Amino acid sequence: MNVARFNFSHGSHDYHQETLNNLRTAVKNTGILCAVMLDTKGPEIRTGFLKDGKAIELKQGREITISTDYSIKGDENMISMSYKRLAEDLKPQSVILCADGTITLKVLSCDKERGLVRCLCENSAFLGEKKNVNLPGVVVDLPTLTEKDKVDILEWGIPNKIDMIALSFVRKGSDLIEVRKLLGEHTKTILLMSKVENQEGVSNFDDILANSDAFMVARGDLGMEIPIEKIFLAQKVMIHKCNVQGKPVVTATQMLESMIKSPRPTRAEATDVANAVIDGTDCVMLSGETAAGAYPEQAVQTMAKICIEAEDSLNYRDVFKRIMETAPMPMNPLESLACAAVHTAISSKATLILVITKGGSTTKMVSKYRPSMAILSVVVPDEVEADYSSDKFESAARHGLILRGVVPIVSTKACSTDSVEVAIAFAIQHAKARQLCKTGDSVVVLHRDGTGTIKIVTVY
């Protein structure tokens, strides 16, 4: 596990704090780095409360009225929803999906003055209280960052020195700008990972990606907002565009869903994980499988095994050539250096690429070119920052945990000319201990010392 995701759609601050304390105790005891991600609740629409708190039965072919008065207690004839503009933004023949898409309602008419929407039940099902609602194809007039999200970030996230924020329901690039304003100086140490979960976000994907540090293909709500038969294509296109930009991408939602109850995944789920890896995702994510499942350890182990097999199946020379075809020309000096390092590693059949970096940008660019060997990223301070705060550089190292193939560590040696060799020696000893290389292997070392240096060293 590289990143622990804290889902603020559920649980109190105290609940999440207890989990975080356990995580950091485990990190301290094992010495294994693990990044912390705060996943915002975002602008959700939910159904309201019901009479006596009991679920109601909706029957196919029956009509039901939806009110925007969230104070009413619903029954089989009328329920409420939390979106005030429901009657204004919907129109006859629009579709409303409730409870993770298990209930489909077709709009018959809208009464804007009274805030009522008359619908036809498309299927029979039971509806409980406060279930999630999706409005496919509707541009919803809600803020991406709600007041709850702001409190979660400012009162829990920043004080706990989180590493990244997964932003739910991002719809345009300007959403990211607003979040950066909220973070202020903390934007230097907290990555913003966008989640596109509706048609508006898909339409503005390029603008969103340009303003994001990373991206998550969150297929849950997205699968209800756009036609289900187009999900695979949306996933592949988004992963490809992230790869072209060299920005880390996470594929998430229902990857091993059946392992919530079963010790083995379905064949389709195993194939889904492998295809995401082959498509170019940096990370794959487990949700309910580990948060509430009966087999959390097996789920992690199973996913890891599938990822290893998928990575081993790739022809990395072909992968490198395909990335070169989409690379910007002329390249900037950093990308040119990173690309050359990967080409050198492939040509020399090196076992490892060792990157000496300050903030991780060099490592990120090396990862873009998808070498077959591991990338050991050694984060070191400038010599002018020899009295650095360890938090700053450990944060830079943890950011590398969402980059494909990267193993980040922190060196306490100042990055002066004299100490680079010390940092290299320290890193190679660490790599040998982690079985990333062994005596006699070749290692490509990349270090930006003003102009940039690439060299091949032999492990002794």
Coordinates of C-alpha atoms in Angstrom, one line a residue, residues 82-236:
S82 CA -31.7 18.2 -1.5
Y83 CA -31.1 20.0 -4.8
K84 CA -33.1 23.3 -4.8
R85 CA -33.0 23.8 -8.6
L86 CA -34.3 20.3 -9.4
A87 CA -37.6 21.5 -11.0
E88 CA -35.7 24.2 -13.0
D89 CA -32.8 22.0 -14.3
L90 CA -34.8 18.9 -15.2
K91 CA -37.3 18.6 -18.1
P92 CA -39.8 15.9 -19.3
Q93 CA -38.0 12.6 -20.3
S94 CA -35.0 13.5 -18.0
V95 CA -33.7 10.6 -15.9
I96 CA -33.0 10.5 -12.1
L97 CA -30.9 7.7 -10.7
C98 CA -31.1 7.0 -6.9
A99 CA -29.2 4.7 -4.6
D100 CA -26.2 4.0 -6.7
G101 CA -28.3 3.7 -9.8
T102 CA -30.5 0.9 -8.4
I103 CA -33.6 3.1 -8.9
T104 CA -34.5 4.8 -12.1
L105 CA -37.1 7.6 -12.3
K106 CA -38.3 9.2 -15.6
V107 CA -39.4 12.8 -15.4
L108 CA -43.0 13.5 -16.6
S109 CA -43.4 17.1 -15.6
C110 CA -41.8 19.9 -13.6
D111 CA -43.6 22.6 -11.5
K112 CA -40.9 25.3 -11.1
E113 CA -43.0 27.6 -8.9
R114 CA -43.8 24.9 -6.3
G115 CA -40.5 23.0 -6.7
L116 CA -42.1 19.7 -7.6
V117 CA -41.1 17.1 -10.1
R118 CA -43.6 14.3 -11.2
C119 CA -41.9 11.1 -12.1
L120 CA -42.6 7.5 -13.3
C121 CA -40.9 4.6 -11.5
E122 CA -39.0 2.6 -14.2
N123 CA -38.3 -0.4 -11.8
S124 CA -39.5 -1.8 -8.5
A125 CA -37.2 -1.3 -5.5
F126 CA -37.0 -0.2 -1.9
L127 CA -35.7 3.3 -1.2
G128 CA -34.1 4.2 2.2
E129 CA -33.3 7.5 3.7
K130 CA -30.6 9.9 2.4
K131 CA -29.6 7.9 -0.7
N132 CA -27.4 9.4 -3.3
V133 CA -28.9 10.9 -6.5
N134 CA -27.4 11.4 -10.0
L135 CA -28.9 13.5 -12.8
P136 CA -27.3 12.2 -16.0
G137 CA -26.5 15.0 -18.5
V138 CA -27.6 17.8 -16.2
V139 CA -25.2 20.7 -15.4
V140 CA -25.7 20.9 -11.6
D141 CA -25.5 24.4 -10.0
L142 CA -23.6 23.4 -6.9
P143 CA -20.0 24.4 -5.7
T144 CA -17.3 21.9 -6.2
L145 CA -16.0 22.7 -2.7
T146 CA -18.8 22.7 -0.1
E147 CA -18.6 24.3 3.3
K148 CA -18.1 20.8 4.8
D149 CA -15.2 20.2 2.5
K150 CA -13.5 23.5 3.5
V151 CA -13.9 22.6 7.2
D152 CA -12.5 19.1 6.5
I153 CA -9.4 20.5 4.7
L154 CA -8.7 23.5 7.0
E155 CA -9.5 21.8 10.4
W156 CA -8.3 18.2 9.7
G157 CA -6.3 18.0 6.6
I158 CA -3.8 20.9 7.0
P159 CA -3.2 20.3 10.7
N160 CA -2.5 16.7 10.0
K161 CA 0.0 17.5 7.2
I162 CA -1.8 15.5 4.5
D163 CA 0.0 14.9 1.2
M164 CA -2.9 15.1 -1.3
I165 CA -6.5 16.0 -1.7
A166 CA -8.8 14.0 -4.1
L167 CA -11.4 16.5 -5.2
S168 CA -14.9 15.0 -5.9
F169 CA -17.0 16.2 -8.8
V170 CA -14.5 18.6 -10.4
R171 CA -16.3 20.2 -13.4
K172 CA -13.9 22.9 -14.7
G173 CA -10.3 24.0 -14.4
S174 CA -11.3 27.1 -12.3
D175 CA -12.4 24.7 -9.5
L176 CA -8.8 23.8 -8.9
I177 CA -7.8 27.5 -8.8
E178 CA -10.3 28.1 -6.0
V179 CA -9.0 25.2 -4.0
R180 CA -5.4 26.5 -4.3
K181 CA -6.6 29.9 -3.0
L182 CA -8.1 28.1 0.0
L183 CA -4.8 26.2 0.7
G184 CA -2.6 29.3 0.4
E185 CA 1.0 28.5 1.2
H186 CA 0.1 24.8 1.8
T187 CA -0.5 24.3 -2.0
K188 CA 3.3 23.7 -2.2
T189 CA 3.1 20.5 -0.1
I190 CA -0.5 19.3 -0.9
L191 CA -1.1 17.8 -4.3
L192 CA -4.6 18.3 -5.9
M193 CA -6.0 15.1 -7.6
S194 CA -9.1 15.8 -9.6
K195 CA -12.0 13.3 -9.9
V196 CA -14.3 13.8 -13.0
E197 CA -17.7 12.3 -12.2
N198 CA -20.1 13.8 -14.6
Q199 CA -20.6 14.8 -18.2
E200 CA -19.6 18.5 -17.6
G201 CA -16.3 17.3 -16.2
V202 CA -15.7 15.0 -19.1
S203 CA -16.3 17.9 -21.6
N204 CA -13.9 20.1 -19.7
F205 CA -11.3 17.3 -19.1
D206 CA -8.3 19.0 -20.8
D207 CA -8.8 22.2 -18.8
I208 CA -9.2 20.2 -15.6
L209 CA -6.1 18.2 -16.3
A210 CA -4.0 21.3 -17.0
N211 CA -4.8 22.7 -13.6
S212 CA -4.4 19.4 -11.7
D213 CA -1.3 17.8 -10.1
A214 CA -2.8 14.3 -10.6
F215 CA -6.0 12.6 -11.7
M216 CA -8.4 9.9 -10.5
V217 CA -10.6 7.9 -12.9
A218 CA -13.5 7.5 -10.4
R219 CA -15.9 5.3 -12.2
G220 CA -18.7 5.1 -9.6
D221 CA -20.7 8.3 -10.1
L222 CA -19.2 8.7 -13.6
G223 CA -20.8 5.3 -14.5
M224 CA -24.2 6.8 -13.7
E225 CA -23.7 10.2 -15.3
I226 CA -22.6 9.0 -18.8
P227 CA -23.9 5.9 -20.7
I228 CA -22.5 2.7 -19.2
E229 CA -21.3 1.5 -22.6
K230 CA -19.0 4.5 -22.9
I231 CA -17.2 4.1 -19.5
F232 CA -14.4 2.0 -20.9
L233 CA -13.6 4.5 -23.6
A234 CA -13.7 7.5 -21.1
Q235 CA -11.3 5.6 -18.9
K236 CA -8.8 4.8 -21.7

